[in-house]
Coordinates of C-alpha atoms in Angstrom, one line a residue:
M1 CA 11.6 -27.8 23.4
S2 CA 14.3 -27.2 21.2
D3 CA 15.2 -23.8 20.0
S4 CA 17.1 -24.5 17.3
P5 CA 16.1 -23.3 13.4
K6 CA 13.6 -25.7 12.0
L7 CA 15.3 -28.6 9.6
I8 CA 13.9 -29.0 6.3
F9 CA 14.7 -31.6 3.7
V10 CA 15.2 -30.6 0.2
T11 CA 15.3 -33.0 -2.7
G12 CA 17.0 -32.2 -6.0
A13 CA 19.6 -30.1 -4.7
S14 CA 21.5 -29.7 -7.9
G15 CA 18.4 -28.6 -9.7
F16 CA 17.8 -24.9 -10.6
L17 CA 14.7 -24.4 -8.4
A18 CA 16.0 -26.5 -5.5
S19 CA 19.0 -23.9 -5.5
H20 CA 16.8 -21.1 -5.3
V21 CA 14.8 -23.1 -2.5
I22 CA 17.7 -23.7 -0.5
H23 CA 18.7 -20.0 -0.6
E24 CA 15.4 -18.9 0.4
L25 CA 15.3 -21.1 3.3
T26 CA 18.5 -20.2 4.6
K27 CA 17.9 -16.5 4.0
Q28 CA 14.6 -17.2 6.1
G29 CA 16.6 -18.9 9.1
Y30 CA 16.0 -22.3 8.6
R31 CA 18.5 -25.4 8.6
V32 CA 18.8 -27.5 5.2
R33 CA 19.4 -30.8 4.5
A34 CA 19.7 -31.3 0.8
S35 CA 19.7 -34.5 -1.0
A36 CA 21.4 -35.3 -4.7
R37 CA 22.7 -38.0 -6.9
K38 CA 26.3 -39.4 -5.8
N39 CA 28.0 -37.5 -8.7
K40 CA 26.7 -34.0 -7.5
V41 CA 27.2 -34.5 -3.7
E42 CA 30.8 -33.5 -3.4
P43 CA 30.4 -30.5 -5.8
L44 CA 27.3 -29.3 -3.8
R45 CA 29.4 -29.9 -0.5
E46 CA 32.2 -27.7 -1.9
L47 CA 29.4 -25.3 -3.2
Y48 CA 27.9 -24.6 0.5
K49 CA 31.1 -25.2 2.6
S50 CA 30.8 -21.6 3.8
V51 CA 27.4 -22.3 5.0
P52 CA 27.2 -24.5 8.2
S53 CA 23.3 -24.3 7.9
I54 CA 23.3 -26.6 5.1
E55 CA 24.0 -30.2 4.7
I56 CA 24.3 -32.3 1.7
V57 CA 23.5 -36.0 1.5
E58 CA 23.3 -38.5 -1.2
I59 CA 20.1 -40.6 -2.3
A60 CA 21.2 -43.0 -5.1
D61 CA 17.5 -43.7 -6.1
I62 CA 15.1 -41.3 -4.7
A63 CA 12.1 -43.7 -6.2
H64 CA 13.1 -46.7 -4.6
G65 CA 15.9 -46.4 -2.0
E66 CA 15.7 -46.4 1.6
F67 CA 16.8 -43.4 3.4
E68 CA 14.8 -42.9 6.6
E69 CA 17.8 -42.5 8.6
L70 CA 18.6 -39.2 6.5
L71 CA 15.1 -38.0 7.5
Q72 CA 15.7 -38.3 11.2
G73 CA 15.2 -34.8 12.9
V74 CA 13.7 -33.3 9.9
D75 CA 10.5 -31.0 10.6
A76 CA 9.1 -30.6 6.8
V77 CA 10.3 -31.9 3.4
I78 CA 10.3 -29.9 0.2
H79 CA 10.1 -32.1 -2.8
T80 CA 11.4 -30.4 -5.8
A81 CA 13.2 -33.5 -7.8
S82 CA 11.6 -34.2 -10.9
P83 CA 12.6 -36.1 -14.2
L84 CA 12.8 -33.8 -17.3
P85 CA 11.1 -34.6 -20.5
G86 CA 13.3 -36.3 -23.2
R87 CA 16.1 -37.8 -20.2
Q88 CA 14.0 -41.2 -20.0
D89 CA 11.7 -43.6 -21.7
V90 CA 8.0 -43.2 -21.4
D91 CA 7.6 -46.1 -18.9
S92 CA 10.7 -45.3 -16.8
M93 CA 9.4 -41.3 -16.7
L94 CA 6.3 -42.1 -15.5
K95 CA 7.3 -44.5 -12.8
S96 CA 10.1 -42.5 -11.7
A97 CA 7.6 -39.6 -11.2
I98 CA 5.2 -41.2 -9.5
D99 CA 7.3 -43.7 -7.3
G100 CA 9.7 -41.0 -6.5
S101 CA 7.1 -38.7 -5.2
L102 CA 5.3 -41.2 -3.2
N103 CA 8.5 -42.7 -1.7
V104 CA 9.9 -39.7 -0.2
L105 CA 6.4 -38.9 1.2
K106 CA 5.7 -42.4 2.5
Q107 CA 9.3 -42.5 4.2
A108 CA 9.2 -39.3 5.7
E109 CA 5.7 -40.0 7.1
K110 CA 7.0 -43.1 9.1
V111 CA 9.7 -41.1 10.8
G112 CA 6.7 -38.6 12.2
I113 CA 7.3 -35.8 9.4
K114 CA 3.8 -34.5 8.8
K115 CA 4.3 -31.4 6.6
F116 CA 4.7 -31.4 2.8
V117 CA 5.5 -29.0 0.1
V118 CA 5.9 -30.5 -3.4
T119 CA 6.8 -28.9 -6.9
G120 CA 4.0 -29.5 -9.5
S121 CA 3.3 -27.6 -12.7
T122 CA 0.4 -26.2 -14.3
I123 CA 1.2 -28.8 -17.0
S124 CA -1.0 -31.3 -14.9
V125 CA -3.6 -28.3 -14.5
R126 CA -4.3 -27.3 -18.2
D127 CA -3.8 -28.5 -21.7
D128 CA -2.1 -26.8 -24.5
P129 CA -0.8 -23.6 -23.2
R130 CA -1.6 -21.5 -26.5
T131 CA -5.2 -22.1 -27.0
V132 CA -6.8 -23.3 -23.4
G133 CA -8.8 -20.5 -21.6
V134 CA -7.1 -18.5 -19.2
S135 CA -8.7 -19.4 -15.6
F136 CA -7.1 -22.0 -14.1
R137 CA -8.3 -23.4 -10.5
A138 CA -7.5 -26.1 -8.1
D139 CA -10.1 -28.3 -9.4
H140 CA -9.1 -28.5 -12.9
W141 CA -6.8 -31.3 -14.3
N142 CA -5.4 -31.9 -17.7
P143 CA -7.4 -34.2 -19.7
V144 CA -4.1 -36.1 -20.9
T145 CA -4.0 -39.5 -20.2
K146 CA -1.1 -42.5 -20.0
E147 CA -2.2 -43.9 -23.3
Q148 CA -1.3 -40.6 -25.0
A149 CA 2.1 -40.7 -23.5
K150 CA 2.8 -43.8 -25.9
S151 CA 2.9 -41.1 -28.9
G152 CA 6.3 -40.6 -28.1
N153 CA 6.0 -36.5 -27.9
K154 CA 8.2 -35.6 -24.8
S155 CA 6.1 -32.6 -23.8
V156 CA 2.9 -35.0 -23.4
I157 CA 5.1 -37.4 -21.6
Y158 CA 6.0 -34.8 -19.1
A159 CA 2.2 -33.7 -18.8
V160 CA 1.6 -37.1 -18.0
A161 CA 4.2 -37.9 -15.6
K162 CA 3.6 -34.7 -13.4
K163 CA -0.5 -35.2 -13.7
Y164 CA -0.4 -39.1 -12.6
A165 CA 2.3 -37.9 -9.8
E166 CA 0.4 -35.3 -8.5
L167 CA -2.7 -37.3 -8.2
A168 CA -0.7 -40.2 -6.6
I169 CA 0.3 -37.6 -3.9
W170 CA -2.9 -36.3 -3.6
E171 CA -4.5 -39.9 -3.3
W172 CA -2.0 -40.7 -0.7
A173 CA -2.9 -37.3 1.5
E174 CA -6.6 -38.4 1.5
A175 CA -5.6 -41.8 2.8
N176 CA -3.3 -40.1 5.6
P177 CA -5.3 -37.3 6.8
H178 CA -2.9 -36.4 9.8
V179 CA -0.2 -35.4 7.1
D180 CA -0.3 -31.8 5.5
V181 CA 0.5 -31.5 2.0
T182 CA 1.0 -28.3 -0.6
T183 CA 1.5 -28.6 -4.1
I184 CA 2.9 -25.3 -5.8
N185 CA 2.1 -25.7 -9.6
P186 CA 3.8 -23.2 -11.7
P187 CA 4.3 -22.7 -15.7
F188 CA 7.5 -22.3 -17.3
L189 CA 10.1 -21.0 -14.9
Y190 CA 12.5 -18.0 -15.9
G191 CA 14.9 -16.1 -13.5
P192 CA 18.7 -15.6 -12.8
F193 CA 21.0 -18.2 -11.1
A194 CA 20.5 -18.6 -7.3
P195 CA 23.3 -16.6 -5.6
L196 CA 25.2 -19.9 -5.1
H197 CA 25.0 -22.5 -7.9
L198 CA 27.0 -25.1 -9.6
P199 CA 29.2 -24.1 -12.3
V200 CA 27.9 -24.5 -15.9
A201 CA 30.0 -26.2 -18.3
P202 CA 30.4 -24.4 -21.8
G203 CA 27.5 -25.6 -23.9
D204 CA 25.7 -27.3 -21.0
F205 CA 22.4 -26.1 -22.2
S206 CA 20.5 -28.5 -19.9
A207 CA 21.8 -26.9 -16.9
L208 CA 19.9 -23.6 -17.9
S209 CA 16.6 -25.6 -17.1
S210 CA 13.7 -23.8 -18.6
D211 CA 15.9 -20.5 -18.8
I212 CA 16.9 -21.9 -22.4
M213 CA 13.6 -20.2 -23.8
V214 CA 14.8 -17.0 -22.6
Y215 CA 18.6 -17.7 -24.2
S216 CA 16.5 -18.5 -27.2
L217 CA 15.3 -14.7 -27.4
L218 CA 18.7 -13.7 -27.8
I219 CA 19.4 -15.9 -31.1
P220 CA 17.9 -14.5 -34.4
T221 CA 16.9 -18.0 -35.2
G222 CA 15.3 -18.8 -31.9
V223 CA 12.0 -19.4 -31.0
Y224 CA 9.2 -18.5 -28.7
P225 CA 7.8 -20.1 -25.7
P226 CA 4.4 -22.0 -26.6
G227 CA 2.6 -19.7 -24.2
P228 CA 3.1 -16.4 -22.1
G229 CA 2.3 -17.8 -18.9
Y230 CA 5.5 -18.2 -16.8
A231 CA 7.1 -17.4 -12.9
D232 CA 10.2 -16.4 -11.8
F233 CA 12.3 -19.0 -9.8
R234 CA 12.7 -16.8 -6.8
D235 CA 8.7 -16.3 -6.3
V236 CA 8.4 -19.8 -6.9
A237 CA 10.9 -20.7 -4.2
K238 CA 9.5 -18.1 -1.9
A239 CA 6.0 -19.6 -2.1
H240 CA 7.3 -23.1 -1.4
V241 CA 9.2 -21.3 1.9
G242 CA 6.1 -19.7 3.0
A243 CA 3.8 -22.6 2.2
L244 CA 5.6 -24.3 5.3
R245 CA 4.2 -21.9 7.6
T246 CA 0.5 -22.2 6.5
P247 CA -1.5 -24.0 9.3
P248 CA -3.0 -27.4 8.4
T249 CA -6.3 -25.9 9.2
V250 CA -6.7 -24.0 6.2
E251 CA -9.8 -25.5 4.3
G252 CA -9.4 -27.4 1.0
R253 CA -6.5 -29.1 -0.8
K254 CA -3.6 -26.7 -0.8
R255 CA -3.0 -27.0 -4.4
I256 CA -1.7 -23.9 -5.3
I257 CA -1.8 -22.8 -9.3
F258 CA 1.1 -20.3 -9.3
S259 CA 2.1 -17.8 -11.9
T260 CA 3.1 -14.1 -12.3
P261 CA 0.4 -11.4 -11.9
D262 CA 2.2 -9.5 -14.7
G263 CA 1.0 -9.9 -18.3
L264 CA 3.8 -10.9 -20.8
D265 CA 4.4 -8.8 -24.0
F266 CA 7.7 -9.5 -25.8
N267 CA 8.1 -6.3 -27.7
T268 CA 8.0 -4.7 -24.1
V269 CA 10.3 -7.2 -23.1
F270 CA 12.9 -6.4 -26.1
A271 CA 12.6 -2.7 -25.3
T272 CA 13.6 -3.1 -21.9
L273 CA 16.3 -5.6 -22.7
K274 CA 17.8 -3.0 -25.2
K275 CA 17.7 -0.4 -22.9
A276 CA 19.3 -2.5 -20.5
R277 CA 21.8 -4.1 -22.5
P278 CA 22.3 -2.0 -25.7
E279 CA 24.7 -4.5 -26.8
L280 CA 21.8 -6.9 -27.5
E281 CA 20.7 -4.4 -30.4
G282 CA 21.0 -6.7 -33.4
R283 CA 21.2 -10.2 -32.0
L284 CA 17.6 -10.6 -30.7
I285 CA 15.2 -13.1 -32.1
N286 CA 14.2 -11.8 -35.7
Q287 CA 10.7 -13.3 -35.6
P288 CA 7.7 -11.3 -34.4
P289 CA 6.0 -12.4 -31.3
P290 CA 3.2 -14.8 -31.8
V291 CA 0.0 -13.8 -31.1
Y292 CA -1.3 -15.4 -27.8
P293 CA -4.9 -15.8 -27.1
F294 CA -4.0 -14.4 -23.4
D295 CA -1.2 -12.5 -21.8
R296 CA -1.0 -14.2 -18.3
Y297 CA -2.9 -16.8 -16.4
D298 CA -6.0 -16.1 -14.6
I299 CA -5.3 -17.6 -11.0
D300 CA -6.8 -17.4 -7.5
F301 CA -4.0 -14.9 -6.1
D302 CA -6.5 -14.9 -2.9
R303 CA -5.6 -18.6 -2.5
V304 CA -1.9 -18.0 -3.1
E305 CA -1.7 -15.5 -0.4
E306 CA -3.7 -17.7 1.9
V307 CA -1.3 -20.6 1.7
T308 CA 2.0 -18.9 0.8
G309 CA 1.9 -15.2 2.4
M310 CA 2.8 -13.8 -1.0
K311 CA 0.8 -10.9 -2.3
K312 CA 1.0 -9.6 -5.7
S313 CA 3.5 -6.9 -4.8
D314 CA 5.9 -9.4 -3.7
F315 CA 6.3 -10.9 -7.1
H316 CA 9.3 -9.9 -9.2
T317 CA 8.1 -7.8 -12.2
T318 CA 8.6 -8.9 -16.0
E319 CA 11.0 -6.2 -16.4
E320 CA 13.1 -7.7 -13.4
T321 CA 12.8 -11.4 -14.5
F322 CA 14.2 -11.1 -17.6
V323 CA 17.0 -8.3 -17.3
D324 CA 18.1 -10.4 -14.5
T325 CA 17.8 -13.4 -16.4
V326 CA 19.5 -12.2 -19.5
N327 CA 22.1 -10.5 -17.7
D328 CA 23.2 -13.8 -16.1
I329 CA 23.0 -15.5 -19.3
L330 CA 25.4 -12.9 -21.0
D331 CA 27.8 -13.5 -18.0
L332 CA 27.5 -16.8 -18.5
E333 CA 28.1 -16.8 -22.3
K334 CA 31.2 -14.6 -21.5
V335 CA 32.8 -17.0 -19.4
W336 CA 32.2 -19.6 -22.2
I337 CA 33.5 -17.7 -25.1
E338 CA 36.7 -16.9 -22.8
N339 CA 37.1 -20.7 -22.5
G340 CA 36.9 -21.4 -26.8
Y341 CA 33.4 -22.2 -26.5
V342 CA 31.8 -21.2 -30.0
I343 CA 28.1 -20.1 -29.2
P344 CA 25.8 -21.9 -31.7
K345 CA 23.5 -20.5 -34.3
T346 CA 20.7 -22.7 -32.9
L347 CA 19.8 -23.8 -29.5
P348 CA 18.5 -27.2 -28.3
S349 CA 15.1 -26.8 -26.6
I350 CA 13.4 -28.7 -24.0
L351 CA 10.0 -28.4 -25.3

């Protein structure tokens, strides 16, 4: 039996969450083989050239491509790749979300891989984050339908894509009981960049992922997130890696609804930010925070600990998440300005 560290295959290597997953894996002693599209492969290889335990490989089409050879020798798969709302039409997004997830799992299973951790979303669990009740459990599903996706609303399209992709995963898992699948379903993700990340070109707000909503808090005319539920990128990455160690004997679907245990009060966040970065006085969003019907998601933290090994005390605090995120945003903004970029008065939104 080999004493080499386990090799984990990570999809979507150029993504914000994947960069944290890769960092967490290497920190915990795993080897990593991570996939990306052709235009990201060389930049990622350059980024990780000083880390011999990380290998970057190309997958041109994760939904339909053949890449079994890239999965040889792999012990488990962490599948983070997912289309973002607004980047594809309705049919393409649904197809890529469902086919992409199943293609990875099916090809991995063919070469003998049995352990899978997949990034889901609370959007597949609940409906509107502003009005729905606060208790979320593994048997809850968003009632949104494929027919509703035809409305063209990109948030609805994204919800449908995430829901039906996850449903397809569980259908496949139940048809293949010898495999061990975990889905990690977080809400909006906030947090700093991973220690190693691709450079962000001036004005490339899409590279900030959902941190664009934190950036929006730094703009007087900005907007608030539609709900208070969130998780720190670093905690979600740790949950993915922790789930690799869960034995398949754990009862029930390992469908983990994941969110910070802290409540989110923007007035407290702003006070903390101004204390940490006094220069923010006068440039924060000028509208008062909305009144949300709750300040955090009520999730099953016992189940989170059972499957991921994470206790409530292991999570980053709200203050840590927002201060660390804003520090990185301001550092990035400084670099952009030094390169002649003029920060706009309004920001694009991923919502």
